[in-house]
């Protein structure tokens, strides 16, 4: 666009320059022509004037000769003769006649009479060369008048051809000046009469004194052109006033030694052209600027339009990609014009060919699943009735393969006419089968989860009541054990004792031994029952978890133990404070058992040492009870916490084997873990936690 | 020494014999009246002809009327409400203990399995309730 503008400007420039050159040429030509015409006019006029001078001087000479032949040359008669001649020559200042000696014999009134003019060029020329014909000389200043005049001279010859003098008319340059001023040569124009040798005779406008006598004969003009042809034109810058001019010269036909020159100021002659040129250049400049601006503006507009088009195309592309990718079909129904348009996806998502689909797009409602068709038709009717501007449905629509796909149908009324009938409706159709499938699956999953929850809750309730029943049973079992198992034992033990007592000293040794063993067995069973009851009580008691300082508890237990068996010397290492969150009762039982065990199994140690504390094992904070007693074989570590499991004989270390089972039960009721680490003869350490392990996540 | 019999409410014949033996060993001079079940105990206590017992040794696990019911009855009767009652039972269950004391027993003794311990306990009971303790005014 910008280049087009530039080219246009260039063409304009070429045209302007060409026309200016052409017009310049025309102007120069017409300037030359006009100058030439003027030169012709001036030449003719000058020729006529000079001819009339010549003729009048001839007749004067004839009249004068007649007088002199009749010897009637007297002052009065010649004076009258001259005055008559002068009257016929309005452009002459005076007329006088010189004799063969150069003496002015008669004068029309210039005051030259009696003066000597033998030194005048023209006189000498005629006297010496015996020439005939009129001679025009350069301007001179009159001897008496002091006025500039130029002479027109005619020789006088006697009948026998003797030179008798000359008749001279002193022509006034002012006359020519006045006449020539009427010639339309324009300002700066010049008209001049030259002799062919380059001598200026008269010039209009007149030259100043300083250059009045300037002979321009040295110029090429006079040397070459004028010498060669009678007429011609050329251009020249004046040597006199520096003005550049069209010059036309013309040899005066009656006076071939004279040439008329008309000069017209080039500047003035070309004024029209110059004005036109200026105007043209101005118009050109304005037009160019306008063209450039216009082309820039057009370029900008075009760029903007192009950009907008590109953007629109990109937007359309993007929208198309987006709608295609998202399986969105877009349709646009201009009800006013009847135009109906839809993107290909609108058809392809249901397996129809876009071309064929477009022709039968009204069928869409028939493809809707019969269950949903009625509601949609009703709503579309409402939209047409003006009750609603939008609609949205998620019906199933029949695919070309016969299956049904879930779609989302949305419509928007974009315009209505005066009677509220829609003029344009646009809408989208989105394939949402995947989403719907997920939704349905999700719904089903939710439903089954709810059912499962319900089932689970029922199951939990059932289990809970079962558990309660079991607890109740366990309770009554324990109760029965407590009462009913102990009573017979008491009988066995009691009656054995009574038997022993009754027999007194007479009892045989083996019988006494048997009785004693019966009693011991019964006693031991009683202990076992008590332990069992205690264990079951631990499992059944209500738990209250609170902050417990197990260090303080351990100290109390240690003091009790030391008090009970003052013979033992055991070093206890217990921290000042060791807080855990646990049930106070249970944790006391736990400590009693663990510290009690430690006490028991260090009984054979010279320097017994029992340590209670806390540690970090595998990143978990644990409490421990450690002793340097008998220890145990790690091979049996798994059996440590089973009820009635003993790793030592009763003879070696007394006990029911229920203590660590109780401890393990307490730990497990807190959700904690317990672990025994030891080696035979090297003591044992029981690590335990009293809270569920923190989940790693 | 408090007068009046010791009322032993006990369904187990073995325990009865053992208790009597223990009382004898402890040289308790009071007569001992036996009730085989709760109803018998109530019947005995109901008869105003009978002397009020100096102490009632009450097993809780009884057929027909339970020991706790007998205790409640004793505490409900104006004539018997101040009679000292010692619950003598095999149960160390917390709730039994609690129920015994709540029903107004004066003492709660768990019968040990070992006879020597049992005798010891009975002897102490006799000593305490028949000699040491000041009986309420009749």
mmCIF file of N, CA, C and O in Angstrom, chain A residues 550-625:
data_model
loop_
_atom_site.group_PDB
_atom_site.id
_atom_site.type_symbol
_atom_site.label_atom_id
_atom_site.label_comp_id
_atom_site.label_asym_id
_atom_site.label_seq_id
_atom_site.Cartn_x
_atom_site.Cartn_y
_atom_site.Cartn_z
ATOM 1 N N UNK A 550 4.288 -42.560 85.765
ATOM 2 C CA UNK A 550 4.639 -43.943 86.100
ATOM 3 C C UNK A 550 5.923 -44.005 86.933
ATOM 4 O O UNK A 550 6.181 -45.002 87.610
ATOM 5 N N UNK A 551 6.713 -42.934 86.915
ATOM 6 C CA UNK A 551 7.922 -42.916 87.758
ATOM 7 C C UNK A 551 7.517 -42.927 89.241
ATOM 8 O O UNK A 551 8.064 -43.690 90.055
ATOM 9 N N UNK A 552 6.499 -42.097 89.565
ATOM 10 C CA UNK A 552 6.028 -42.032 90.955
ATOM 11 C C UNK A 552 5.454 -43.379 91.389
ATOM 12 O O UNK A 552 5.737 -43.875 92.491
ATOM 13 N N UNK A 553 4.660 -43.983 90.461
ATOM 14 C CA UNK A 553 4.075 -45.290 90.779
ATOM 15 C C UNK A 553 5.178 -46.317 91.023
ATOM 16 O O UNK A 553 5.115 -47.121 91.969
ATOM 17 N N UNK A 554 6.180 -46.298 90.146
ATOM 18 C CA UNK A 554 7.274 -47.272 90.253
ATOM 19 C C UNK A 554 7.986 -47.123 91.602
ATOM 20 O O UNK A 554 8.341 -48.117 92.251
ATOM 21 N N UNK A 555 8.184 -45.850 92.016
ATOM 22 C CA UNK A 555 8.841 -45.626 93.309
ATOM 23 C C UNK A 555 8.023 -46.247 94.449
ATOM 24 O O UNK A 555 8.555 -46.926 95.329
ATOM 25 N N UNK A 556 6.686 -46.032 94.459
ATOM 26 C CA UNK A 556 5.816 -46.591 95.499
ATOM 27 C C UNK A 556 5.936 -48.117 95.533
ATOM 28 O O UNK A 556 6.078 -48.724 96.591
ATOM 29 N N UNK A 557 5.862 -48.724 94.314
ATOM 30 C CA UNK A 557 5.939 -50.177 94.228
ATOM 31 C C UNK A 557 7.282 -50.671 94.765
ATOM 32 O O UNK A 557 7.354 -51.643 95.526
ATOM 33 N N UNK A 558 8.348 -49.963 94.394
ATOM 34 C CA UNK A 558 9.691 -50.346 94.827
ATOM 35 C C UNK A 558 9.792 -50.291 96.357
ATOM 36 O O UNK A 558 10.341 -51.199 96.999
ATOM 37 N N UNK A 559 9.213 -49.209 96.918
ATOM 38 C CA UNK A 559 9.241 -49.084 98.384
ATOM 39 C C UNK A 559 8.499 -50.247 99.035
ATOM 40 O O UNK A 559 8.975 -50.853 100.003
ATOM 41 N N UNK A 560 7.305 -50.592 98.494
ATOM 42 C CA UNK A 560 6.520 -51.709 99.033
ATOM 43 C C UNK A 560 7.341 -52.997 99.030
ATOM 44 O O UNK A 560 7.398 -53.733 100.023
ATOM 45 N N UNK A 561 7.959 -53.243 97.844
ATOM 46 C CA UNK A 561 8.731 -54.483 97.699
ATOM 47 C C UNK A 561 9.879 -54.524 98.710
ATOM 48 O O UNK A 561 10.109 -55.542 99.371
ATOM 49 N N UNK A 562 10.556 -53.407 98.826
ATOM 50 C CA UNK A 562 11.706 -53.345 99.728
ATOM 51 C C UNK A 562 11.272 -53.557 101.176
ATOM 52 O O UNK A 562 11.959 -54.206 101.969
ATOM 53 N N UNK A 563 10.076 -52.997 101.453
ATOM 54 C CA UNK A 563 9.554 -53.138 102.818
ATOM 55 C C UNK A 563 9.205 -54.596 103.121
ATOM 56 O O UNK A 563 9.452 -55.111 104.197
ATOM 57 N N UNK A 564 8.596 -55.252 102.099
ATOM 58 C CA UNK A 564 8.134 -56.616 102.286
ATOM 59 C C UNK A 564 9.310 -57.577 102.494
ATOM 60 O O UNK A 564 9.198 -58.561 103.189
ATOM 61 N N UNK A 565 10.411 -57.310 101.811
ATOM 62 C CA UNK A 565 11.574 -58.197 101.940
ATOM 63 C C UNK A 565 12.808 -57.358 102.221
ATOM 64 O O UNK A 565 13.526 -56.962 101.312
ATOM 65 N N UNK A 566 12.999 -57.047 103.497
ATOM 66 C CA UNK A 566 14.070 -56.108 103.852
ATOM 67 C C UNK A 566 15.445 -56.739 103.704
ATOM 68 O O UNK A 566 16.460 -56.046 103.764
ATOM 69 N N UNK A 567 15.466 -58.103 103.476
ATOM 70 C CA UNK A 567 16.763 -58.756 103.343
ATOM 71 C C UNK A 567 17.396 -58.450 101.979
ATOM 72 O O UNK A 567 18.598 -58.586 101.818
ATOM 73 N N UNK A 568 16.518 -58.103 101.010
ATOM 74 C CA UNK A 568 17.042 -57.873 99.657
ATOM 75 C C UNK A 568 17.668 -56.498 99.543
ATOM 76 O O UNK A 568 17.214 -55.540 100.160
ATOM 77 N N UNK A 569 18.721 -56.447 98.763
ATOM 78 C CA UNK A 569 19.314 -55.138 98.473
ATOM 79 C C UNK A 569 19.284 -54.928 96.968
ATOM 80 O O UNK A 569 20.028 -55.572 96.242
ATOM 81 N N UNK A 570 18.354 -54.080 96.549
ATOM 82 C CA UNK A 570 18.159 -53.871 95.103
ATOM 83 C C UNK A 570 18.304 -52.372 94.798
ATOM 84 O O UNK A 570 17.753 -51.532 95.499
ATOM 85 N N UNK A 571 19.080 -52.109 93.748
ATOM 86 C CA UNK A 571 19.231 -50.689 93.329
ATOM 87 C C UNK A 571 18.146 -50.352 92.312
ATOM 88 O O UNK A 571 18.018 -51.037 91.283
ATOM 89 N N UNK A 572 17.322 -49.347 92.622
ATOM 90 C CA UNK A 572 16.289 -48.888 91.666
ATOM 91 C C UNK A 572 16.763 -47.635 90.957
ATOM 92 O O UNK A 572 17.269 -46.717 91.591
ATOM 93 N N UNK A 573 16.617 -47.656 89.643
ATOM 94 C CA UNK A 573 16.943 -46.451 88.853
ATOM 95 C C UNK A 573 15.641 -45.978 88.211
ATOM 96 O O UNK A 573 15.119 -46.623 87.294
ATOM 97 N N UNK A 574 15.108 -44.904 88.763
ATOM 98 C CA UNK A 574 13.809 -44.412 88.292
ATOM 99 C C UNK A 574 13.931 -42.909 88.051
ATOM 100 O O UNK A 574 14.482 -42.192 88.894
ATOM 101 N N UNK A 575 13.460 -42.416 86.901
ATOM 102 C CA UNK A 575 13.572 -40.966 86.644
ATOM 103 C C UNK A 575 12.639 -40.183 87.562
ATOM 104 O O UNK A 575 11.756 -40.765 88.193
ATOM 105 N N UNK A 576 12.863 -38.866 87.614
ATOM 106 C CA UNK A 576 12.039 -38.026 88.478
ATOM 107 C C UNK A 576 10.583 -38.072 88.066
ATOM 108 O O UNK A 576 9.685 -38.078 88.895
ATOM 109 N N UNK A 577 10.403 -38.063 86.778
ATOM 110 C CA UNK A 577 9.019 -37.998 86.290
ATOM 111 C C UNK A 577 8.958 -38.701 84.950
ATOM 112 O O UNK A 577 9.861 -38.572 84.113
ATOM 113 N N UNK A 578 7.905 -39.454 84.740
ATOM 114 C CA UNK A 578 7.714 -40.132 83.451
ATOM 115 C C UNK A 578 6.210 -40.225 83.207
ATOM 116 O O UNK A 578 5.528 -41.089 83.753
ATOM 117 N N UNK A 579 5.709 -39.276 82.408
ATOM 118 C CA UNK A 579 4.262 -39.194 82.207
ATOM 119 C C UNK A 579 3.825 -40.014 81.012
ATOM 120 O O UNK A 579 4.457 -39.980 79.952
ATOM 121 N N UNK A 580 2.730 -40.731 81.182
ATOM 122 C CA UNK A 580 2.089 -41.417 80.048
ATOM 123 C C UNK A 580 0.591 -41.160 80.170
ATOM 124 O O UNK A 580 0.091 -40.793 81.233
ATOM 125 N N UNK A 581 -0.095 -41.356 79.039
ATOM 126 C CA UNK A 581 -1.551 -41.269 79.058
ATOM 127 C C UNK A 581 -2.063 -42.700 79.170
ATOM 128 O O UNK A 581 -1.888 -43.509 78.257
ATOM 129 N N UNK A 582 -2.717 -43.015 80.308
ATOM 130 C CA UNK A 582 -3.163 -44.393 80.519
ATOM 131 C C UNK A 582 -4.193 -44.437 81.635
ATOM 132 O O UNK A 582 -4.460 -43.423 82.301
ATOM 133 N N UNK A 583 -4.776 -45.624 81.782
ATOM 134 C CA UNK A 583 -5.691 -45.837 82.907
ATOM 135 C C UNK A 583 -4.850 -46.094 84.157
ATOM 136 O O UNK A 583 -3.989 -46.984 84.187
ATOM 137 N N UNK A 584 -5.095 -45.293 85.174
ATOM 138 C CA UNK A 584 -4.247 -45.298 86.365
ATOM 139 C C UNK A 584 -4.224 -46.694 87.015
ATOM 140 O O UNK A 584 -3.149 -47.206 87.347
ATOM 141 N N UNK A 585 -5.430 -47.295 87.177
ATOM 142 C CA UNK A 585 -5.510 -48.604 87.840
ATOM 143 C C UNK A 585 -4.713 -49.654 87.081
ATOM 144 O O UNK A 585 -3.902 -50.384 87.649
ATOM 145 N N UNK A 586 -4.986 -49.692 85.767
ATOM 146 C CA UNK A 586 -4.360 -50.732 84.951
ATOM 147 C C UNK A 586 -2.857 -50.568 84.884
ATOM 148 O O UNK A 586 -2.104 -51.543 84.965
ATOM 149 N N UNK A 587 -2.418 -49.300 84.733
ATOM 150 C CA UNK A 587 -0.982 -49.089 84.587
ATOM 151 C C UNK A 587 -0.264 -49.422 85.901
ATOM 152 O O UNK A 587 0.873 -49.878 85.899
ATOM 153 N N UNK A 588 -0.981 -49.265 87.014
ATOM 154 C CA UNK A 588 -0.378 -49.653 88.286
ATOM 155 C C UNK A 588 -0.195 -51.178 88.329
ATOM 156 O O UNK A 588 0.865 -51.671 88.686
ATOM 157 N N UNK A 589 -1.247 -51.902 87.920
ATOM 158 C CA UNK A 589 -1.154 -53.367 87.867
ATOM 159 C C UNK A 589 0.000 -53.793 86.967
ATOM 160 O O UNK A 589 0.781 -54.693 87.289
ATOM 161 N N UNK A 590 0.100 -53.104 85.826
ATOM 162 C CA UNK A 590 1.178 -53.404 84.881
ATOM 163 C C UNK A 590 2.540 -53.247 85.540
ATOM 164 O O UNK A 590 3.398 -54.138 85.471
ATOM 165 N N UNK A 591 2.734 -52.125 86.219
ATOM 166 C CA UNK A 591 4.030 -51.863 86.847
ATOM 167 C C UNK A 591 4.295 -52.856 87.980
ATOM 168 O O UNK A 591 5.413 -53.335 88.152
ATOM 169 N N UNK A 592 3.230 -53.124 88.730
ATOM 170 C CA UNK A 592 3.382 -54.095 89.823
ATOM 171 C C UNK A 592 3.896 -55.423 89.291
ATOM 172 O O UNK A 592 4.807 -56.037 89.849
ATOM 173 N N UNK A 593 3.310 -55.848 88.180
ATOM 174 C CA UNK A 593 3.726 -57.119 87.594
ATOM 175 C C UNK A 593 5.149 -57.079 87.079
ATOM 176 O O UNK A 593 5.947 -57.971 87.351
ATOM 177 N N UNK A 594 5.456 -56.017 86.280
ATOM 178 C CA UNK A 594 6.787 -55.963 85.663
ATOM 179 C C UNK A 594 7.882 -55.775 86.722
ATOM 180 O O UNK A 594 8.908 -56.471 86.712
ATOM 181 N N UNK A 595 7.651 -54.823 87.634
ATOM 182 C CA UNK A 595 8.672 -54.579 88.654
ATOM 183 C C UNK A 595 8.745 -55.774 89.615
ATOM 184 O O UNK A 595 9.818 -56.204 90.035
ATOM 185 N N UNK A 596 7.526 -56.362 89.878
ATOM 186 C CA UNK A 596 7.473 -57.552 90.724
ATOM 187 C C UNK A 596 8.283 -58.694 90.109
ATOM 188 O O UNK A 596 9.067 -59.370 90.791
ATOM 189 N N UNK A 597 8.105 -58.894 88.799
ATOM 190 C CA UNK A 597 8.887 -59.911 88.090
ATOM 191 C C UNK A 597 10.377 -59.632 88.214
ATOM 192 O O UNK A 597 11.181 -60.521 88.482
ATOM 193 N N UNK A 598 10.727 -58.371 87.951
ATOM 194 C CA UNK A 598 12.140 -57.988 88.008
ATOM 195 C C UNK A 598 12.702 -58.270 89.401
ATOM 196 O O UNK A 598 13.816 -58.786 89.559
ATOM 197 N N UNK A 599 11.929 -57.920 90.390
ATOM 198 C CA UNK A 599 12.322 -58.158 91.785
ATOM 199 C C UNK A 599 12.559 -59.650 91.994
ATOM 200 O O UNK A 599 13.564 -60.073 92.544
ATOM 201 N N UNK A 600 11.566 -60.421 91.455
ATOM 202 C CA UNK A 600 11.621 -61.865 91.657
ATOM 203 C C UNK A 600 12.838 -62.473 90.967
ATOM 204 O O UNK A 600 13.585 -63.241 91.558
ATOM 205 N N UNK A 601 13.058 -62.082 89.688
ATOM 206 C CA UNK A 601 14.099 -62.758 88.906
ATOM 207 C C UNK A 601 15.498 -62.230 89.203
ATOM 208 O O UNK A 601 16.477 -62.724 88.647
ATOM 209 N N UNK A 602 15.596 -61.167 90.047
ATOM 210 C CA UNK A 602 16.935 -60.717 90.455
ATOM 211 C C UNK A 602 17.267 -61.224 91.868
ATOM 212 O O UNK A 602 18.266 -60.816 92.461
ATOM 213 N N UNK A 603 16.385 -62.113 92.365
ATOM 214 C CA UNK A 603 16.557 -62.519 93.766
ATOM 215 C C UNK A 603 17.881 -63.237 93.988
ATOM 216 O O UNK A 603 18.400 -63.262 95.101
ATOM 217 N N UNK A 604 18.430 -63.822 92.903
ATOM 218 C CA UNK A 604 19.680 -64.563 93.091
ATOM 219 C C UNK A 604 20.870 -63.711 92.730
ATOM 220 O O UNK A 604 21.999 -64.201 92.662
ATOM 221 N N UNK A 605 20.632 -62.452 92.468
ATOM 222 C CA UNK A 605 21.720 -61.575 92.042
ATOM 223 C C UNK A 605 22.334 -60.888 93.263
ATOM 224 O O UNK A 605 21.602 -60.429 94.143
ATOM 225 N N UNK A 606 23.641 -60.827 93.292
ATOM 226 C CA UNK A 606 24.321 -60.145 94.396
ATOM 227 C C UNK A 606 24.005 -58.642 94.343
ATOM 228 O O UNK A 606 23.609 -58.048 95.335
ATOM 229 N N UNK A 607 24.225 -58.079 93.180
ATOM 230 C CA UNK A 607 23.985 -56.641 93.030
ATOM 231 C C UNK A 607 22.827 -56.434 92.070
ATOM 232 O O UNK A 607 23.037 -56.215 90.886
ATOM 233 N N UNK A 608 21.644 -56.567 92.606
ATOM 234 C CA UNK A 608 20.463 -56.462 91.739
ATOM 235 C C UNK A 608 20.218 -54.992 91.361
ATOM 236 O O UNK A 608 20.471 -54.078 92.149
ATOM 237 N N UNK A 609 19.727 -54.862 90.163
ATOM 238 C CA UNK A 609 19.487 -53.490 89.692
ATOM 239 C C UNK A 609 18.224 -53.511 88.840
ATOM 240 O O UNK A 609 18.093 -54.326 87.902
ATOM 241 N N UNK A 610 17.285 -52.647 89.148
ATOM 242 C CA UNK A 610 16.031 -52.562 88.379
ATOM 243 C C UNK A 610 15.891 -51.125 87.891
ATOM 244 O O UNK A 610 16.033 -50.175 88.668
ATOM 245 N N UNK A 611 15.611 -51.022 86.591
ATOM 246 C CA UNK A 611 15.610 -49.694 85.974
ATOM 247 C C UNK A 611 14.260 -49.460 85.297
ATOM 248 O O UNK A 611 13.748 -50.334 84.588
ATOM 249 N N UNK A 612 13.693 -48.311 85.566
ATOM 250 C CA UNK A 612 12.461 -47.913 84.861
ATOM 251 C C UNK A 612 12.796 -46.641 84.103
ATOM 252 O O UNK A 612 13.449 -45.749 84.636
ATOM 253 N N UNK A 613 12.369 -46.565 82.827
ATOM 254 C CA UNK A 613 12.688 -45.351 82.077
ATOM 255 C C UNK A 613 12.016 -45.318 80.721
ATOM 256 O O UNK A 613 11.117 -46.118 80.445
ATOM 257 N N UNK A 614 12.509 -44.401 79.940
ATOM 258 C CA UNK A 614 11.948 -44.329 78.579
ATOM 259 C C UNK A 614 13.066 -44.240 77.566
ATOM 260 O O UNK A 614 14.175 -43.803 77.879
ATOM 261 N N UNK A 615 12.732 -44.648 76.346
ATOM 262 C CA UNK A 615 13.737 -44.747 75.299
ATOM 263 C C UNK A 615 13.010 -44.535 73.969
ATOM 264 O O UNK A 615 11.784 -44.454 73.932
ATOM 265 N N UNK A 616 13.811 -44.471 72.911
ATOM 266 C CA UNK A 616 13.198 -44.396 71.577
ATOM 267 C C UNK A 616 13.645 -45.614 70.797
ATOM 268 O O UNK A 616 14.844 -45.844 70.630
ATOM 269 N N UNK A 617 12.693 -46.433 70.411
ATOM 270 C CA UNK A 617 13.010 -47.639 69.634
ATOM 271 C C UNK A 617 12.270 -47.577 68.312
ATOM 272 O O UNK A 617 11.058 -47.432 68.287
ATOM 273 N N UNK A 618 13.050 -47.674 67.231
ATOM 274 C CA UNK A 618 12.479 -47.618 65.872
ATOM 275 C C UNK A 618 11.590 -46.378 65.711
ATOM 276 O O UNK A 618 10.493 -46.441 65.164
ATOM 277 N N UNK A 619 12.089 -45.250 66.242
ATOM 278 C CA UNK A 619 11.382 -43.985 66.094
ATOM 279 C C UNK A 619 10.166 -43.845 66.987
ATOM 280 O O UNK A 619 9.407 -42.887 66.845
ATOM 281 N N UNK A 620 9.952 -44.743 67.890
ATOM 282 C CA UNK A 620 8.774 -44.663 68.756
ATOM 283 C C UNK A 620 9.229 -44.540 70.209
ATOM 284 O O UNK A 620 10.186 -45.194 70.642
ATOM 285 N N UNK A 621 8.548 -43.643 70.927
ATOM 286 C CA UNK A 621 8.871 -43.465 72.338
ATOM 287 C C UNK A 621 8.294 -44.662 73.109
ATOM 288 O O UNK A 621 7.101 -44.962 72.990
ATOM 289 N N UNK A 622 9.172 -45.326 73.861
ATOM 290 C CA UNK A 622 8.730 -46.497 74.634
ATOM 291 C C UNK A 622 9.175 -46.338 76.086
ATOM 292 O O UNK A 622 10.143 -45.643 76.385
ATOM 293 N N UNK A 623 8.413 -46.995 77.009
ATOM 294 C CA UNK A 623 8.846 -47.078 78.397
ATOM 295 C C UNK A 623 9.420 -48.477 78.596
ATOM 296 O O UNK A 623 9.115 -49.392 77.808
ATOM 297 N N UNK A 624 10.263 -48.600 79.577
ATOM 298 C CA UNK A 624 10.808 -49.943 79.795
ATOM 299 C C UNK A 624 11.034 -50.201 81.276
ATOM 300 O O UNK A 624 11.147 -49.265 82.089
ATOM 301 N N UNK A 625 11.038 -51.497 81.599
ATOM 302 C CA UNK A 625 11.463 -51.952 82.929
ATOM 303 C C UNK A 625 12.579 -52.960 82.675
ATOM 304 O O UNK A 625 12.389 -53.920 81.910
#
